Structures are given as C-alpha cells and as structure tokens.
PDB file of C-alpha atoms in Angstrom:
ATOM      1  CA  MET L1099     -26.157 -18.054  16.270  1.00 82.00           C
ATOM      2  CA  SER L1100     -28.110 -18.065  13.076  1.00 89.00           C
ATOM      3  CA  ALA L1101     -27.231 -19.804   9.839  1.00 89.00           C
ATOM      4  CA  THR L1102     -25.681 -16.536   8.364  1.00 89.00           C
ATOM      5  CA  GLN L1103     -23.432 -16.118  11.228  1.00 91.00           C
ATOM      6  CA  ILE L1104     -22.197 -19.731  10.941  1.00 93.00           C
ATOM      7  CA  LEU L1105     -21.898 -19.447   7.324  1.00 94.00           C
ATOM      8  CA  PHE L1106     -19.839 -16.297   7.756  1.00 94.00           C
ATOM      9  CA  TRP L1107     -17.463 -17.689  10.406  1.00 95.00           C
ATOM     10  CA  PHE L1108     -16.831 -20.853   8.070  1.00 96.00           C
ATOM     11  CA  LEU L1109     -16.058 -18.960   5.291  1.00 96.00           C
ATOM     12  CA  SER L1110     -13.850 -16.450   7.115  1.00 96.00           C
ATOM     13  CA  ALA L1111     -11.988 -19.689   8.437  1.00 96.00           C
ATOM     14  CA  LEU L1112     -11.796 -21.143   5.160  1.00 96.00           C
ATOM     15  CA  ALA L1113     -10.307 -18.001   3.520  1.00 96.00           C
ATOM     16  CA  ILE L1114      -7.929 -17.447   6.256  1.00 96.00           C
ATOM     17  CA  VAL L1115      -6.736 -21.201   6.151  1.00 96.00           C
ATOM     18  CA  SER L1116      -6.348 -21.272   2.324  1.00 96.00           C
ATOM     19  CA  ALA L1117      -4.872 -18.051   2.095  1.00 95.00           C
ATOM     20  CA  LEU L1118      -1.944 -18.963   4.581  1.00 95.00           C
ATOM     21  CA  SER L1119      -1.771 -22.185   2.458  1.00 95.00           C
ATOM     22  CA  VAL L1120      -1.086 -20.124  -0.629  1.00 91.00           C
ATOM     23  CA  VAL L1121       1.846 -18.653   1.164  1.00 91.00           C
ATOM     24  CA  ILE L1122       3.171 -21.799   2.890  1.00 93.00           C
ATOM     25  CA  SER L1123       2.993 -24.184   0.105  1.00 90.00           C
ATOM     26  CA  LYS L1124       6.068 -25.275  -1.444  1.00 85.00           C
ATOM     27  CA  ASN L1125       4.378 -26.720  -4.516  1.00 83.00           C
ATOM     28  CA  PRO L1126       2.990 -23.860  -7.030  1.00 81.00           C
ATOM     29  CA  VAL L1127       0.148 -25.885  -8.053  1.00 81.00           C
ATOM     30  CA  TYR L1128      -1.140 -26.649  -4.635  1.00 88.00           C
ATOM     31  CA  SER L1129      -0.700 -22.809  -4.132  1.00 87.00           C
ATOM     32  CA  VAL L1130      -2.753 -21.965  -6.965  1.00 86.00           C
ATOM     33  CA  LEU L1131      -5.438 -24.320  -5.888  1.00 87.00           C
ATOM     34  CA  SER L1132      -5.527 -22.910  -2.509  1.00 92.00           C
ATOM     35  CA  LEU L1133      -6.048 -19.604  -4.077  1.00 89.00           C
ATOM     36  CA  ILE L1134      -8.887 -20.856  -6.085  1.00 89.00           C
ATOM     37  CA  ILE L1135     -10.478 -21.803  -2.634  1.00 93.00           C
ATOM     38  CA  THR L1136      -9.674 -18.282  -1.297  1.00 93.00           C
ATOM     39  CA  PHE L1137     -11.365 -16.717  -4.002  1.00 92.00           C
ATOM     40  CA  PHE L1138     -14.439 -18.961  -3.484  1.00 93.00           C
ATOM     41  CA  ALA L1139     -14.600 -18.023   0.109  1.00 95.00           C
ATOM     42  CA  VAL L1140     -14.269 -14.354  -0.781  1.00 94.00           C
ATOM     43  CA  SER L1141     -17.138 -14.742  -3.252  1.00 93.00           C
ATOM     44  CA  GLY L1142     -19.293 -16.269  -0.443  1.00 94.00           C
ATOM     45  CA  HIS L1143     -18.547 -13.171   1.698  1.00 94.00           C
ATOM     46  CA  TYR L1144     -19.937 -11.107  -1.231  1.00 91.00           C
ATOM     47  CA  ILE L1145     -22.963 -12.964  -1.471  1.00 89.00           C
ATOM     48  CA  LEU L1146     -23.586 -12.592   2.285  1.00 89.00           C
ATOM     49  CA  LEU L1147     -23.262  -8.957   1.790  1.00 84.00           C
ATOM     50  CA  ASN L1148     -26.085  -8.901  -0.747  1.00 81.00           C
ATOM     51  CA  ALA L1149     -23.584  -8.161  -3.524  1.00 82.00           C
ATOM     52  CA  GLN L1150     -24.473 -10.856  -5.792  1.00 84.00           C
ATOM     53  CA  PHE L1151     -22.987  -9.494  -9.061  1.00 85.00           C
ATOM     54  CA  ILE L1152     -19.652  -8.701  -7.506  1.00 86.00           C
ATOM     55  CA  GLY L1153     -19.539 -12.454  -6.136  1.00 89.00           C
ATOM     56  CA  ILE L1154     -20.429 -13.950  -9.390  1.00 88.00           C
ATOM     57  CA  VAL L1155     -18.131 -11.611 -11.300  1.00 87.00           C
ATOM     58  CA  ASN L1156     -15.326 -12.780  -8.830  1.00 88.00           C
ATOM     59  CA  LEU L1157     -16.044 -16.335  -9.354  1.00 89.00           C
ATOM     60  CA  ILE L1158     -16.130 -16.045 -13.259  1.00 88.00           C
ATOM     61  CA  VAL L1159     -13.087 -13.842 -13.716  1.00 85.00           C
ATOM     62  CA  TYR L1160     -10.790 -14.694 -11.035  1.00 83.00           C
ATOM     63  CA  ALA L1161     -11.436 -18.223  -9.959  1.00 79.00           C
ATOM     64  CA  GLY L1162     -12.298 -19.108 -13.422  1.00 80.00           C
ATOM     65  CA  ALA L1163     -10.285 -17.464 -15.950  1.00 80.00           C
ATOM     66  CA  ILE L1164      -7.205 -16.043 -14.177  1.00 79.00           C
ATOM     67  CA  MET L1165      -6.691 -19.044 -12.090  1.00 78.00           C
ATOM     68  CA  VAL L1166      -6.624 -21.446 -15.360  1.00 78.00           C
ATOM     69  CA  LEU L1167      -4.191 -19.007 -16.783  1.00 78.00           C
ATOM     70  CA  PHE L1168      -2.003 -19.391 -13.490  1.00 79.00           C
ATOM     71  CA  LEU L1169      -2.179 -23.053 -13.890  1.00 76.00           C
ATOM     72  CA  PHE L1170      -1.131 -23.136 -17.455  1.00 77.00           C
ATOM     73  CA  VAL L1171       1.759 -20.813 -16.792  1.00 76.00           C
ATOM     74  CA  ILE L1172       2.930 -23.038 -13.978  1.00 75.00           C
ATOM     75  CA  MET L1173       2.497 -26.264 -15.907  1.00 73.00           C
ATOM     76  CA  LEU L1174       4.599 -24.645 -18.719  1.00 73.00           C
ATOM     77  CA  MET L1175       7.424 -23.689 -16.561  1.00 71.00           C
ATOM     78  CA  ASN L1176      10.282 -25.664 -15.789  1.00 61.00           C
ATOM     79  CA  LEU L1177      10.292 -25.871 -11.910  1.00 61.00           C
ATOM     80  CA  ASN L1178      13.215 -28.269 -11.400  1.00 61.00           C
ATOM     81  CA  GLN L1179      14.765 -27.855  -7.931  1.00 58.00           C
ATOM     82  CA  ASP L1180      18.275 -28.020  -9.662  1.00 61.00           C
ATOM     83  CA  ASN L1181      17.696 -25.060 -11.593  1.00 61.00           C
ATOM     84  CA  GLU L1182      16.456 -22.779  -8.732  1.00 60.00           C
ATOM     85  CA  PRO L1183      19.110 -20.606  -7.199  1.00 65.00           C
ATOM     86  CA  GLN L1184      19.412 -20.778  -3.479  1.00 71.00           C
ATOM     87  CA  LYS L1185      18.584 -17.729  -1.565  1.00 73.00           C
ATOM     88  CA  ASN L1186      20.782 -16.086   0.987  1.00 82.00           C
ATOM     89  CA  LYS L1187      20.074 -16.098   4.723  1.00 86.00           C
ATOM     90  CA  TRP L1188      20.089 -12.401   4.675  1.00 87.00           C
ATOM     91  CA  LEU L1189      17.665 -12.071   1.780  1.00 86.00           C
ATOM     92  CA  LYS L1190      15.295 -14.418   3.825  1.00 86.00           C
ATOM     93  CA  MET L1191      15.665 -12.302   7.003  1.00 90.00           C
ATOM     94  CA  ALA L1192      14.823  -9.017   4.806  1.00 90.00           C
ATOM     95  CA  GLY L1193      11.818 -10.711   3.734  1.00 88.00           C
ATOM     96  CA  VAL L1194      10.766 -11.622   7.328  1.00 91.00           C
ATOM     97  CA  VAL L1195      11.600  -7.976   8.378  1.00 94.00           C
ATOM     98  CA  SER L1196       9.561  -6.481   5.662  1.00 93.00           C
ATOM     99  CA  GLY L1197       6.692  -8.514   6.056  1.00 91.00           C
ATOM    100  CA  GLY L1198       6.625  -8.000   9.947  1.00 93.00           C
ATOM    101  CA  CYS L1199       6.743  -4.104   8.954  1.00 94.00           C
ATOM    102  CA  LEU L1200       3.855  -4.325   6.730  1.00 92.00           C
ATOM    103  CA  MET L1201       1.763  -6.284   9.464  1.00 93.00           C
ATOM    104  CA  LEU L1202       2.605  -3.697  11.786  1.00 93.00           C
ATOM    105  CA  VAL L1203       1.379  -0.981   9.237  1.00 92.00           C
ATOM    106  CA  PHE L1204      -1.805  -3.154   8.846  1.00 89.00           C
ATOM    107  CA  VAL L1205      -2.398  -3.460  12.777  1.00 91.00           C
ATOM    108  CA  ALA L1206      -1.936   0.346  13.399  1.00 89.00           C
ATOM    109  CA  ALA L1207      -4.371   1.173  10.377  1.00 86.00           C
ATOM    110  CA  PHE L1208      -6.934  -1.302  11.776  1.00 83.00           C
ATOM    111  CA  LYS L1209      -6.268  -0.068  15.363  1.00 84.00           C
ATOM    112  CA  THR L1210      -7.238   3.517  14.228  1.00 78.00           C
ATOM    113  CA  SER L1211     -10.225   2.611  12.362  1.00 75.00           C
ATOM    114  CA  GLU L1212     -13.698   2.770  13.809  1.00 74.00           C
ATOM    115  CA  VAL L1213     -16.158   0.198  12.821  1.00 66.00           C
ATOM    116  CA  ASN L1214     -18.286   0.246  16.059  1.00 64.00           C
ATOM    117  CA  GLY L1215     -22.090   0.899  15.021  1.00 62.00           C
ATOM    118  CA  LYS L1216     -21.541   0.282  11.322  1.00 63.00           C
ATOM    119  CA  ILE L1217     -23.513  -2.701  10.107  1.00 63.00           C
ATOM    120  CA  ALA L1218     -23.584  -3.961   6.612  1.00 59.00           C
ATOM    121  CA  GLN L1219     -27.074  -3.639   4.995  1.00 58.00           C
ATOM    122  CA  THR L1220     -27.747  -7.151   3.939  1.00 55.00           C
ATOM    123  CA  ILE L1221     -31.438  -7.916   4.535  1.00 58.00           C
ATOM    124  CA  ASP L1222     -33.452  -4.885   3.687  1.00 59.00           C
ATOM    125  CA  GLY L1223     -31.334  -3.118   1.393  1.00 63.00           C
ATOM    126  CA  ASN L1224     -30.927  -3.924  -2.454  1.00 65.00           C
ATOM    127  CA  ILE L1225     -27.633  -1.999  -2.634  1.00 66.00           C
ATOM    128  CA  GLY L1226     -25.681  -4.747  -4.313  1.00 62.00           C
ATOM    129  CA  LEU L1227     -28.466  -6.511  -6.434  1.00 72.00           C
ATOM    130  CA  THR L1228     -27.766  -6.985 -10.157  1.00 76.00           C
ATOM    131  CA  GLU L1229     -31.057  -5.138 -11.058  1.00 79.00           C
ATOM    132  CA  THR L1230     -30.092  -2.033  -8.955  1.00 79.00           C
ATOM    133  CA  LEU L1231     -26.684  -1.921 -10.557  1.00 78.00           C
ATOM    134  CA  GLY L1232     -28.087  -2.267 -13.984  1.00 82.00           C
ATOM    135  CA  LYS L1233     -30.410   0.340 -13.535  1.00 84.00           C
ATOM    136  CA  ALA L1234     -27.724   2.748 -12.063  1.00 81.00           C
ATOM    137  CA  LEU L1235     -25.280   1.828 -14.832  1.00 81.00           C
ATOM    138  CA  PHE L1236     -27.817   2.315 -17.725  1.00 84.00           C
ATOM    139  CA  ASN L1237     -29.348   5.414 -16.329  1.00 88.00           C
ATOM    140  CA  GLU L1238     -27.018   7.548 -14.692  1.00 89.00           C
ATOM    141  CA  TYR L1239     -23.673   6.313 -15.881  1.00 87.00           C
ATOM    142  CA  VAL L1240     -24.555   5.391 -19.527  1.00 87.00           C
ATOM    143  CA  VAL L1241     -21.848   7.814 -21.014  1.00 90.00           C
ATOM    144  CA  PRO L1242     -18.945   6.735 -19.251  1.00 87.00           C
ATOM    145  CA  PHE L1243     -20.134   3.205 -19.833  1.00 83.00           C
ATOM    146  CA  GLU L1244     -20.246   3.690 -23.512  1.00 89.00           C
ATOM    147  CA  ILE L1245     -16.985   5.509 -23.449  1.00 91.00           C
ATOM    148  CA  SER L1246     -15.392   2.468 -21.715  1.00 88.00           C
ATOM    149  CA  SER L1247     -16.766   0.236 -24.230  1.00 87.00           C
ATOM    150  CA  ILE L1248     -15.343   2.090 -27.115  1.00 91.00           C
ATOM    151  CA  LEU L1249     -11.897   2.269 -25.212  1.00 90.00           C
ATOM    152  CA  PHE L1250     -11.942  -1.527 -24.978  1.00 86.00           C
ATOM    153  CA  LEU L1251     -13.046  -1.875 -28.566  1.00 88.00           C
ATOM    154  CA  SER L1252     -10.057   0.404 -29.733  1.00 90.00           C
ATOM    155  CA  ALA L1253      -7.674  -1.516 -27.212  1.00 86.00           C
ATOM    156  CA  MET L1254      -8.993  -4.825 -29.039  1.00 86.00           C
ATOM    157  CA  VAL L1255      -8.461  -3.662 -32.536  1.00 88.00           C
ATOM    158  CA  GLY L1256      -4.983  -2.304 -31.376  1.00 85.00           C
ATOM    159  CA  ALA L1257      -4.054  -5.741 -30.226  1.00 81.00           C
ATOM    160  CA  VAL L1258      -5.261  -7.364 -33.349  1.00 82.00           C
ATOM    161  CA  VAL L1259      -3.199  -4.847 -35.555  1.00 82.00           C
ATOM    162  CA  ILE L1260      -0.079  -5.499 -33.384  1.00 81.00           C
ATOM    163  CA  GLY L1261      -0.489  -9.044 -33.611  1.00 75.00           C
ATOM    164  CA  LYS L1262      -0.918  -9.143 -37.386  1.00 77.00           C
ATOM    165  CA  LYS L1263       2.268  -7.122 -37.894  1.00 68.00           C
ATOM    166  CA  GLY L1264       4.421  -9.970 -36.974  1.00 59.00           C
ATOM    167  CA  ASP L1265       2.990 -12.169 -39.543  1.00 55.00           C
TER     168      ASP L1265
END
C-alpha cells in the first residue's frame, strides 16, 4: 500500500467520522468544529486529486470564512434548553423516515453508476493545477470572467447604496 493510498483512507475515515459527529453532536459549537475538520479532509482529497486550487479555496472560503461566521452566529444565539420547544415523537419519526428514503435514493443512484475503469488522473496530468486554470481562465474565458467581475462590482455598489439608505 502506497503513502497516497494510506493518506486517502485516513482522510476518508476522518471525513466520515467528523461528518457523523456534525449530525450526532448535541452541542452546536462541537458540530461546527467537526464540520471544519470535514472541510479539511475534503480539501486533502482535492489535493490528492491534483486539484490544488480547489483544495486551497475550499480551506480559505469554507473552513476559514464561513465557519468563523457560523461560530459567531452560534455564539450570539441564545441556546438555552428552557427556550427550545420539545419535538413531537411523530416529527422525529418523519425525520427518520425521510432520511431513510434519501439514503435509499443515494444507494440506488450509486448502484446504477458505473465507476469501473475510471481512474482519476493524478500523476501525469496537470488538469487541476493553478497554472492551467489561470491560463484557461484568462485565455479562453476572459469575457465571462470580466462580465462576472462587473456583476460582482455592481452587487457590491448596490449593497453599499442599500446600506447607506438606512442612515
């Protein structure tokens, strides 16, 4: 077994355990911290697949910015057990049934998918490298890239205008 396979299985086990911990944990802070660990494991998978740009962006955007936002929101909320309404047993049963149905759909979708003979190009290819992505972005897709930057700029100006109207 090579080091890449060992790292893949370690990251897979870490992602599955931390994702289950997100769902099972009763404390929302522990749940968010487990979600951060899941994002780190997923970023490790991206890097193993030679998609360094997506892995780093996943770390910066999701594990960095969004999870900090989640932590701040959870810290600002009043999470007393006294204020939380108790859920009906039928509502809990409906959640279990709908989750089981979703799992059945996933199993059926994976059963019909064909992955035999499809291997990710990780050693020889430069598909996910940042240099290749930059060349494709600024050579073939420069017009859509510039249009999206103008769209983001207009959204930012609109947010500032809407924010200033309240003053």
